[in-house]
CSV table of C-alpha atoms and ligand atoms in Angstrom, one decimal:
chain,number,residue,atom,x,y,z
E,1,MET,CA,-9.4,-63.7,-54.4
E,2,ASN,CA,-12.8,-64.4,-53.6
E,3,LYS,CA,-14.8,-61.9,-55.6
E,4,MET,CA,-18.5,-63.2,-55.0
E,5,SER,CA,-18.0,-64.1,-51.2
E,6,VAL,CA,-21.5,-63.6,-49.9
E,7,PHE,CA,-21.3,-63.9,-46.2
E,8,GLU,CA,-18.2,-61.5,-46.3
E,9,HIS,CA,-20.0,-59.0,-48.7
E,10,SER,CA,-20.1,-55.5,-47.4
E,11,GLU,CA,-24.1,-55.4,-48.2
E,12,PHE,CA,-24.5,-58.9,-46.4
E,13,ASP,CA,-25.9,-57.4,-43.2
E,14,GLY,CA,-26.8,-60.9,-42.2
E,15,HIS,CA,-29.4,-61.8,-44.7
E,16,GLU,CA,-31.3,-64.8,-43.7
E,17,HIS,CA,-31.5,-66.3,-47.4
E,18,VAL,CA,-29.6,-65.6,-50.6
E,19,ALA,CA,-30.6,-67.9,-53.5
E,20,PHE,CA,-28.9,-68.0,-57.0
E,21,TYR,CA,-30.5,-69.6,-60.1
E,22,GLN,CA,-29.9,-70.5,-63.3
E,23,ASP,CA,-32.2,-72.2,-65.9
E,24,LYS,CA,-30.1,-73.4,-68.8
E,25,THR,CA,-33.0,-73.7,-71.4
E,26,SER,CA,-34.3,-70.1,-71.3
E,27,GLY,CA,-30.9,-68.7,-70.3
E,28,LEU,CA,-32.2,-67.1,-66.9
E,29,LYS,CA,-29.8,-66.0,-64.4
E,30,ALA,CA,-31.1,-64.7,-61.3
E,31,ILE,CA,-30.8,-64.0,-57.6
E,32,ILE,CA,-33.3,-63.7,-54.6
E,33,ALA,CA,-32.6,-62.0,-51.2
E,34,VAL,CA,-34.6,-62.4,-48.3
E,35,HIS,CA,-32.9,-59.9,-45.8
E,36,ASN,CA,-35.4,-60.6,-42.8
E,37,SER,CA,-38.9,-62.3,-42.2
E,38,ASN,CA,-39.4,-61.7,-38.5
E,39,LEU,CA,-42.6,-59.8,-39.4
E,40,GLY,CA,-43.8,-62.0,-42.3
E,41,SER,CA,-42.8,-63.1,-45.6
E,42,ALA,CA,-40.4,-61.1,-47.6
E,43,LEU,CA,-42.1,-58.5,-50.0
E,44,GLY,CA,-40.0,-56.9,-52.6
E,45,GLY,CA,-40.1,-56.2,-56.2
E,46,CYS,CA,-38.3,-58.3,-58.8
E,47,ARG,CA,-35.9,-56.1,-61.2
E,48,MET,CA,-34.5,-56.9,-64.6
E,49,TRP,CA,-31.5,-55.0,-65.6
E,50,PRO,CA,-28.3,-55.4,-67.4
E,51,TYR,CA,-25.6,-56.0,-64.8
E,52,ALA,CA,-22.0,-55.6,-66.0
E,53,SER,CA,-21.2,-58.5,-63.8
E,54,ASP,CA,-22.9,-61.0,-61.1
E,55,GLU,CA,-21.1,-58.9,-58.2
E,56,GLU,CA,-23.1,-56.0,-59.2
E,57,ALA,CA,-26.4,-57.7,-59.4
E,58,LEU,CA,-25.6,-59.2,-55.9
E,59,ARG,CA,-24.8,-55.7,-54.5
E,60,ASP,CA,-27.8,-54.7,-55.9
E,61,VAL,CA,-30.1,-57.1,-54.4
E,62,LEU,CA,-28.6,-57.1,-51.2
E,63,ARG,CA,-28.9,-53.4,-50.7
E,64,LEU,CA,-32.3,-53.2,-52.0
E,65,SER,CA,-33.8,-56.4,-50.0
E,66,LYS,CA,-32.6,-54.7,-46.7
E,67,GLY,CA,-34.1,-51.6,-47.6
E,68,MET,CA,-37.4,-53.2,-48.2
E,69,THR,CA,-37.1,-54.8,-44.4
E,70,TYR,CA,-37.2,-51.2,-43.1
E,71,LYS,CA,-39.9,-50.0,-45.4
E,72,ALA,CA,-42.0,-52.7,-44.6
E,73,ALA,CA,-41.5,-52.4,-41.0
E,74,MET,CA,-42.0,-48.4,-40.6
E,75,ALA,CA,-45.3,-49.2,-42.8
E,76,GLY,CA,-46.6,-51.1,-40.2
E,77,LEU,CA,-46.8,-54.4,-42.3
E,78,LYS,CA,-46.7,-58.0,-41.1
E,79,GLN,CA,-44.2,-58.3,-43.8
E,80,GLY,CA,-40.4,-58.7,-44.2
E,81,GLY,CA,-37.8,-57.5,-46.8
E,82,GLY,CA,-37.0,-59.1,-49.9
E,83,LYS,CA,-35.7,-58.5,-53.4
E,84,ALA,CA,-35.1,-60.3,-56.6
E,85,VAL,CA,-32.8,-59.4,-59.6
E,86,ILE,CA,-32.7,-61.1,-63.3
E,87,ILE,CA,-29.6,-60.5,-65.0
E,88,GLY,CA,-30.2,-58.9,-68.4
E,89,ASP,CA,-31.3,-56.4,-70.6
E,90,PRO,CA,-35.4,-56.1,-70.4
E,91,ARG,CA,-35.4,-54.3,-73.6
E,92,THR,CA,-33.5,-57.2,-75.6
E,93,GLU,CA,-33.3,-60.2,-73.3
E,94,LYS,CA,-36.7,-60.7,-71.7
E,95,THR,CA,-38.5,-63.7,-73.0
E,96,SER,CA,-41.6,-65.5,-71.4
E,97,ASP,CA,-39.8,-68.9,-70.8
E,98,LYS,CA,-37.3,-66.4,-68.5
E,99,LEU,CA,-40.5,-65.1,-66.7
E,100,LEU,CA,-41.9,-68.6,-66.5
E,101,ALA,CA,-38.5,-70.0,-65.0
E,102,MET,CA,-38.5,-66.8,-62.5
E,103,GLY,CA,-41.7,-67.9,-61.4
E,104,LYS,CA,-40.6,-71.4,-60.6
E,105,PHE,CA,-37.6,-70.1,-58.9
E,106,ILE,CA,-40.0,-67.9,-56.6
E,107,ASP,CA,-42.0,-70.8,-56.1
E,108,SER,CA,-38.9,-73.1,-54.9
E,109,LEU,CA,-39.0,-70.7,-51.9
E,110,SER,CA,-42.5,-71.7,-51.0
E,111,GLY,CA,-43.7,-67.9,-50.1
E,112,LYS,CA,-40.8,-67.0,-48.1
E,113,TYR,CA,-40.4,-64.6,-50.7
E,114,ILE,CA,-43.3,-62.6,-52.4
E,115,SER,CA,-42.4,-60.8,-55.7
E,116,ALA,CA,-43.7,-57.5,-57.0
E,117,GLU,CA,-42.8,-55.2,-59.9
E,118,ASP,CA,-39.7,-53.1,-60.2
E,119,SER,CA,-37.7,-51.6,-62.9
E,120,GLY,CA,-37.6,-53.5,-66.2
E,121,LEU,CA,-40.9,-55.5,-65.4
E,122,THR,CA,-44.4,-54.8,-66.2
E,123,VAL,CA,-47.6,-56.2,-64.5
E,124,ASP,CA,-48.0,-58.4,-67.5
E,125,ASP,CA,-44.6,-60.0,-66.9
E,126,LEU,CA,-45.7,-60.4,-63.3
E,127,LYS,CA,-48.7,-62.1,-64.7
E,128,THR,CA,-46.5,-64.4,-66.7
E,129,MET,CA,-44.4,-65.2,-63.7
E,130,GLY,CA,-47.6,-65.9,-61.8
E,131,GLY,CA,-48.3,-69.2,-64.1
E,132,GLN,CA,-46.0,-70.8,-62.2
E,133,THR,CA,-46.4,-69.6,-58.7
E,134,GLU,CA,-48.9,-67.9,-56.5
E,135,HIS,CA,-46.3,-65.8,-54.7
E,136,VAL,CA,-46.6,-62.7,-57.0
E,137,SER,CA,-48.1,-59.6,-55.7
E,138,GLY,CA,-49.8,-56.4,-57.1
E,139,ILE,CA,-51.3,-58.2,-60.2
E,140,HIS,CA,-55.1,-58.2,-59.4
E,141,GLY,CA,-56.0,-54.7,-58.0
E,142,LYS,CA,-59.1,-54.9,-56.0
E,143,TYR,CA,-59.0,-51.6,-53.8
E,144,HIS,CA,-58.9,-47.8,-55.1
E,145,ILE,CA,-57.2,-44.9,-54.0
E,146,ASN,CA,-58.9,-41.6,-54.7
E,147,SER,CA,-61.3,-43.1,-57.4
E,148,GLU,CA,-58.3,-44.2,-59.7
E,149,PRO,CA,-58.5,-47.6,-61.5
E,150,ALA,CA,-57.1,-50.6,-59.3
E,151,ASP,CA,-54.8,-51.8,-62.1
E,152,GLY,CA,-51.8,-52.9,-60.2
E,153,ASN,CA,-50.2,-49.7,-60.5
E,154,PRO,CA,-49.1,-48.4,-56.8
E,155,ALA,CA,-48.1,-44.9,-58.0
E,156,PRO,CA,-51.6,-43.3,-56.8
E,157,SER,CA,-51.2,-44.7,-53.4
E,158,THR,CA,-47.4,-43.6,-53.4
E,159,ALA,CA,-48.4,-40.2,-54.4
E,160,TYR,CA,-51.3,-39.9,-51.8
E,161,GLY,CA,-49.2,-41.0,-48.9
E,162,VAL,CA,-46.5,-38.4,-50.0
E,163,TYR,CA,-48.9,-35.8,-49.9
E,164,VAL,CA,-50.3,-36.8,-46.6
E,165,GLY,CA,-46.7,-37.1,-45.3
E,166,LEU,CA,-45.6,-33.6,-46.8
E,167,LYS,CA,-48.7,-31.8,-45.5
E,168,THR,CA,-48.0,-33.2,-41.5
E,169,THR,CA,-44.2,-32.2,-42.1
E,170,VAL,CA,-45.2,-28.6,-43.1
E,171,GLU,CA,-47.7,-28.3,-40.0
E,172,TYR,CA,-45.0,-29.5,-37.8
E,173,ALA,CA,-42.0,-27.5,-39.4
E,174,LEU,CA,-43.6,-24.6,-40.4
E,175,ASN,CA,-46.9,-24.7,-38.2
E,176,SER,CA,-49.0,-24.0,-41.6
E,177,GLU,CA,-51.3,-25.1,-43.7
E,178,LEU,CA,-50.6,-25.9,-47.2
E,179,LYS,CA,-52.6,-22.8,-49.1
E,180,GLY,CA,-50.0,-20.5,-50.2
E,181,VAL,CA,-47.0,-22.9,-49.3
E,182,LYS,CA,-44.4,-22.8,-52.1
E,183,VAL,CA,-43.2,-26.6,-53.4
E,184,ALA,CA,-40.5,-27.3,-55.8
E,185,ILE,CA,-41.3,-30.6,-57.4
E,186,GLN,CA,-38.5,-32.7,-59.0
E,187,GLY,CA,-39.9,-35.0,-61.5
E,188,LEU,CA,-43.5,-35.1,-62.8
E,189,GLY,CA,-43.8,-38.8,-63.5
E,190,HIS,CA,-46.3,-41.2,-62.1
E,191,VAL,CA,-45.8,-39.9,-58.7
E,192,GLY,CA,-44.9,-36.2,-59.1
E,193,ILE,CA,-47.8,-35.2,-61.4
E,194,ARG,CA,-50.1,-36.9,-59.1
E,195,LEU,CA,-48.6,-34.9,-56.1
E,196,ALA,CA,-48.8,-31.9,-58.1
E,197,LYS,CA,-52.6,-32.4,-58.2
E,198,HIS,CA,-53.0,-33.0,-54.5
E,199,LEU,CA,-51.0,-29.9,-53.8
E,200,HIS,CA,-52.8,-27.5,-56.2
E,201,LYS,CA,-56.1,-28.6,-54.7
E,202,GLN,CA,-55.1,-27.6,-51.3
E,203,GLY,CA,-53.6,-24.0,-52.8
E,204,ALA,CA,-49.9,-24.6,-52.5
E,205,ILE,CA,-48.0,-22.7,-55.0
E,206,LEU,CA,-46.0,-25.3,-57.3
E,207,TYR,CA,-42.5,-24.9,-58.9
E,208,VAL,CA,-42.0,-27.7,-61.2
E,209,THR,CA,-39.3,-29.3,-63.2
E,210,ASP,CA,-38.6,-32.5,-65.5
E,211,ILE,CA,-36.4,-33.5,-68.4
E,212,ARG,CA,-39.5,-33.9,-70.3
E,213,PRO,CA,-40.8,-30.4,-71.2
E,214,GLU,CA,-44.2,-31.9,-71.9
E,215,ASN,CA,-44.5,-33.2,-68.3
E,216,ILE,CA,-43.8,-29.4,-67.3
E,217,GLU,CA,-46.2,-28.1,-69.7
E,218,LYS,CA,-49.0,-30.1,-68.5
E,219,ALA,CA,-48.4,-29.1,-64.8
E,220,VAL,CA,-48.3,-25.5,-65.9
E,221,ARG,CA,-51.4,-25.9,-67.7
E,222,GLU,CA,-53.4,-27.8,-65.1
E,223,PHE,CA,-52.1,-26.6,-62.0
E,224,SER,CA,-50.8,-22.9,-62.7
E,225,ALA,CA,-47.2,-24.5,-61.8
E,226,ILE,CA,-44.3,-22.0,-62.3
E,227,ALA,CA,-41.9,-23.9,-64.5
E,228,VAL,CA,-38.1,-24.3,-63.7
E,229,SER,CA,-35.2,-25.8,-65.5
E,230,PRO,CA,-33.8,-29.0,-63.9
E,231,GLN,CA,-30.7,-27.6,-63.3
E,232,ASN,CA,-32.2,-24.7,-61.1
E,233,ILE,CA,-34.8,-26.5,-59.3
E,234,TYR,CA,-32.4,-26.5,-56.0
E,235,ASP,CA,-32.0,-22.9,-55.9
E,236,VAL,CA,-35.6,-21.8,-56.0
E,237,ASP,CA,-36.9,-19.8,-53.1
E,238,VAL,CA,-39.4,-22.5,-51.7
E,239,ASP,CA,-40.7,-23.7,-48.4
E,240,VAL,CA,-40.7,-27.2,-49.5
E,241,PHE,CA,-38.6,-29.2,-51.7
E,242,ALA,CA,-40.0,-32.8,-53.3
E,243,PRO,CA,-37.9,-34.9,-54.9
E,244,CYS,CA,-39.9,-37.2,-57.3
E,245,ALA,CA,-37.2,-38.2,-59.9
E,246,MET,CA,-34.1,-40.1,-59.1
E,247,GLY,CA,-31.8,-41.1,-55.9
E,248,ALA,CA,-28.9,-39.7,-54.6
E,249,ILE,CA,-29.9,-35.9,-55.2
E,250,LEU,CA,-29.4,-34.9,-51.7
E,251,ALA,CA,-25.2,-34.4,-51.7
E,252,ALA,CA,-23.4,-31.5,-50.3
E,253,ASP,CA,-23.6,-29.3,-52.9
E,254,ASN,CA,-27.1,-29.2,-53.6
E,255,ILE,CA,-28.0,-29.3,-50.0
E,256,ALA,CA,-25.8,-25.9,-49.8
E,257,LYS,CA,-28.3,-24.4,-52.3
E,258,LEU,CA,-31.5,-25.5,-50.6
E,259,LYS,CA,-33.5,-22.7,-49.3
E,260,ALA,CA,-36.6,-25.1,-48.4
E,261,LYS,CA,-37.3,-25.9,-44.7
E,262,VAL,CA,-38.9,-29.2,-45.4
E,263,ILE,CA,-37.8,-32.0,-47.8
E,264,ALA,CA,-40.8,-34.4,-48.6
E,265,GLY,CA,-40.9,-36.6,-51.7
E,266,ALA,CA,-41.1,-39.9,-53.1
E,267,ALA,CA,-37.8,-40.8,-54.6
E,268,ASN,CA,-35.9,-43.6,-53.1
E,269,ASN,CA,-32.5,-43.1,-51.4
E,270,GLN,CA,-32.7,-39.7,-51.6
E,271,LEU,CA,-29.5,-38.9,-49.4
E,272,ALA,CA,-26.5,-39.7,-51.6
E,273,LYS,CA,-24.7,-40.6,-47.9
E,274,GLU,CA,-26.6,-41.2,-44.8
E,275,GLU,CA,-24.5,-38.9,-43.1
E,276,PHE,CA,-26.1,-36.1,-45.2
E,277,GLY,CA,-29.3,-36.5,-43.0
E,278,GLN,CA,-27.3,-34.5,-40.2
E,279,LEU,CA,-26.0,-31.8,-42.7
E,280,LEU,CA,-29.6,-31.3,-43.2
E,281,ALA,CA,-30.6,-31.3,-39.6
E,282,ASP,CA,-27.7,-28.7,-39.0
E,283,LYS,CA,-29.2,-26.5,-41.6
E,284,GLY,CA,-32.8,-26.7,-39.7
E,285,ILE,CA,-34.5,-28.6,-42.4
E,286,ILE,CA,-36.8,-31.2,-41.7
E,287,TYR,CA,-36.3,-34.3,-43.8
E,288,ALA,CA,-39.1,-36.9,-44.3
E,289,PRO,CA,-37.0,-40.2,-44.6
E,290,ASP,CA,-37.9,-41.2,-48.3
E,291,TYR,CA,-38.6,-44.9,-47.2
E,292,VAL,CA,-41.1,-43.9,-44.8
E,293,ILE,CA,-42.9,-41.1,-46.9
E,294,ASN,CA,-43.0,-43.0,-50.2
E,295,ALA,CA,-44.3,-46.2,-48.4
E,296,GLY,CA,-47.9,-45.7,-50.0
E,297,GLY,CA,-46.9,-48.2,-52.8
E,298,ILE,CA,-46.0,-51.0,-50.7
E,299,ILE,CA,-48.7,-50.6,-48.4
E,300,ASP,CA,-51.1,-50.5,-51.6
E,301,ILE,CA,-49.6,-54.1,-52.5
E,302,TYR,CA,-50.1,-55.3,-49.3
E,303,HIS,CA,-53.7,-54.6,-49.2
E,304,GLN,CA,-54.5,-56.0,-52.6
E,305,SER,CA,-53.0,-59.3,-51.3
E,306,ILE,CA,-55.4,-59.3,-48.0
E,307,THR,CA,-59.0,-58.8,-47.5
E,308,SER,CA,-59.4,-55.3,-46.9
E,309,SER,CA,-61.6,-52.0,-48.4
E,310,ASP,CA,-60.7,-48.9,-50.2
E,311,LYS,CA,-61.1,-47.2,-46.8
E,312,GLY,CA,-58.6,-49.9,-45.1
E,313,LEU,CA,-56.2,-48.8,-47.8
E,314,ARG,CA,-56.6,-45.1,-47.2
E,315,ASP,CA,-56.6,-45.3,-43.5
E,316,HIS,CA,-53.1,-47.2,-43.5
E,317,ILE,CA,-51.5,-44.7,-45.9
E,318,GLU,CA,-52.6,-42.0,-43.8
E,319,LYS,CA,-50.8,-43.8,-40.9
E,320,ILE,CA,-47.3,-42.5,-42.6
E,321,SER,CA,-48.2,-39.1,-40.7
E,322,GLU,CA,-48.4,-40.6,-37.2
E,323,THR,CA,-45.0,-42.2,-38.1
E,324,LEU,CA,-43.5,-39.2,-39.3
E,325,LEU,CA,-44.4,-37.1,-36.3
E,326,GLU,CA,-43.2,-39.6,-34.2
E,327,ILE,CA,-39.6,-39.7,-35.9
E,328,TYR,CA,-39.8,-35.8,-35.8
E,329,ARG,CA,-40.2,-35.7,-32.0
E,330,ARG,CA,-37.3,-38.3,-31.3
E,331,ALA,CA,-35.2,-37.0,-33.6
E,332,GLN,CA,-35.7,-33.4,-31.8
E,333,LEU,CA,-35.7,-35.3,-28.2
E,334,GLN,CA,-32.5,-37.0,-29.1
E,335,GLY,CA,-31.0,-34.2,-31.1
E,336,ILE,CA,-30.1,-36.6,-34.1
E,337,ALA,CA,-31.1,-36.7,-37.8
E,338,THR,CA,-34.6,-38.1,-39.0
E,339,ASN,CA,-33.0,-40.7,-41.4
E,340,ILE,CA,-31.0,-42.4,-38.3
E,341,VAL,CA,-34.1,-42.3,-36.1
E,342,ALA,CA,-36.2,-44.0,-38.4
E,343,ASN,CA,-33.3,-46.7,-39.0
E,344,GLN,CA,-33.5,-47.3,-35.3
E,345,MET,CA,-37.6,-47.4,-35.2
E,346,ALA,CA,-37.3,-50.0,-37.9
E,347,GLU,CA,-34.8,-51.9,-36.2
E,348,GLU,CA,-37.0,-52.0,-32.9
E,349,ARG,CA,-40.0,-53.3,-35.1
E,350,PHE,CA,-38.3,-55.8,-37.0
E,351,GLY,CA,-35.2,-57.0,-34.6
O,401,NAD,P1,-41.5,-41.9,-63.5
O,401,NAD,O1,-40.3,-42.8,-64.1
O,401,NAD,O2,-43.2,-42.4,-63.8
O,401,NAD,O3,-41.1,-40.4,-62.8
O,401,NAD,C1,-39.9,-39.8,-62.8
O,401,NAD,C2,-39.8,-38.5,-63.7
O,401,NAD,O4,-38.7,-37.8,-63.3
O,401,NAD,C3,-40.0,-38.6,-65.0
O,401,NAD,O5,-41.0,-37.6,-65.6
O,401,NAD,C4,-38.6,-38.2,-65.6
O,401,NAD,O6,-38.6,-37.6,-66.8
O,401,NAD,C5,-38.3,-37.3,-64.5
O,401,NAD,N1,-36.8,-37.1,-64.2
O,401,NAD,C6,-35.6,-37.9,-64.5
O,401,NAD,N2,-34.4,-37.3,-64.2
O,401,NAD,C7,-34.9,-36.2,-64.2
O,401,NAD,C8,-34.2,-34.9,-63.5
O,401,NAD,N3,-32.6,-35.1,-63.7
O,401,NAD,N4,-34.4,-34.0,-63.3
O,401,NAD,C9,-36.0,-33.8,-63.3
O,401,NAD,N5,-36.8,-34.8,-63.6
O,401,NAD,C10,-36.3,-35.9,-64.0
O,401,NAD,O7,-41.3,-42.4,-61.7
O,401,NAD,P2,-42.2,-42.7,-60.5
O,401,NAD,O8,-42.8,-43.8,-60.5
O,401,NAD,O9,-42.9,-41.2,-60.7
O,401,NAD,O10,-41.3,-42.4,-59.4
O,401,NAD,C11,-40.6,-41.5,-59.0
O,401,NAD,C12,-39.9,-41.7,-57.9
O,401,NAD,O11,-40.3,-42.3,-56.5
O,401,NAD,C13,-38.6,-42.7,-58.1
O,401,NAD,O12,-37.4,-42.5,-57.6
O,401,NAD,C14,-39.3,-44.1,-57.6
O,401,NAD,O13,-38.3,-44.8,-57.3
O,401,NAD,C15,-39.7,-43.5,-56.4
O,401,NAD,N6,-40.7,-44.5,-55.9
O,401,NAD,C16,-41.8,-44.5,-56.8
O,401,NAD,C17,-42.9,-45.5,-56.3
O,401,NAD,C18,-44.2,-45.9,-57.2
O,401,NAD,O14,-45.3,-46.3,-56.5
O,401,NAD,N7,-44.0,-45.3,-58.5
O,401,NAD,C19,-43.0,-45.8,-54.9
O,401,NAD,C20,-42.0,-45.8,-54.2
O,401,NAD,C21,-40.7,-44.8,-54.6
């Protein structure tokens, strides 16, 4: 049995280019996948992870790379989708020789793939890779969002995009401004805590959870939030549920518990299965497709690599609202789930 068949792989989906690389001197083993570059060079993070097998690494890079094509298209970027993975434990196996070898690997694709930060790699690691290639992005921040330091961290832009998208969705679904609206936030990390700040400023009432008690305490202290335990966050009687921790949390059991009429949060791959989008629609819940509402980070990385301005970055992030409204209108008109409409719109743009 050919376990590593690439063309027949269930996640292959017509990828344009998949490259495997081994550098014997440093021990680097890595894969770069370019899903589609019809709209421009493929932009996507480089992840370092202790994959149990090459097959697992291949599956991950193909799945993530395809996701980036859809995300870039819906964010209105002249950019395609790609991703890279380095096989290894970032805590024990990361060396500067491997990062330099990764830089050479990226450079060998002559700009067809542009790398950025992802799990297991830091902005400093990207800078090391940048010693071998100019095709790394998100390392020299130039433009600011909400006066935060332009240090290559895309979280402030992601949080601003989620805030803007959530506000628009509340206006659309509940015909309400944010004042007095109850929002449950799952996860108060880089994005969640900033989202909490934006919402508090607008008078929303926050119910918050995290697996780190100190994060909850901060939100209670600074934003008068109401603390909820991680296991009870699906049960609270709120208007909006904002997943900002991990993926695959929208599964049948949690969906059955939800009282919210809007789901709008930063987490990637929120739906455990695509078909759960319809389950949400059947319950009358408006779901803001994750890769549309959380695109502020990729928009930030894109603007840092072109000649733009603080305003240019901000205006672009605010376009997330228009895109979401188009999705909701089409979903209503066609009677189909918002996640499916988003996929269709992305395919129209990059296809
Ligand atoms: P983060 O790691 O800084 O924050 C995640 C938070 O969730 C942490 O505080 C963690 O303690 C908490 N958490 C983990 N498991 C939890 C659980 N079971 N219940 C409650 N809380 C839990 O990550 P982040 O950068 O804030 O990103 C949040 C999500 O948004 C992730 O899914 C990420 O992939 C996605 N995202 C982030 C960006 C970005 O710019 N950072 C961009 C797009 C998407």
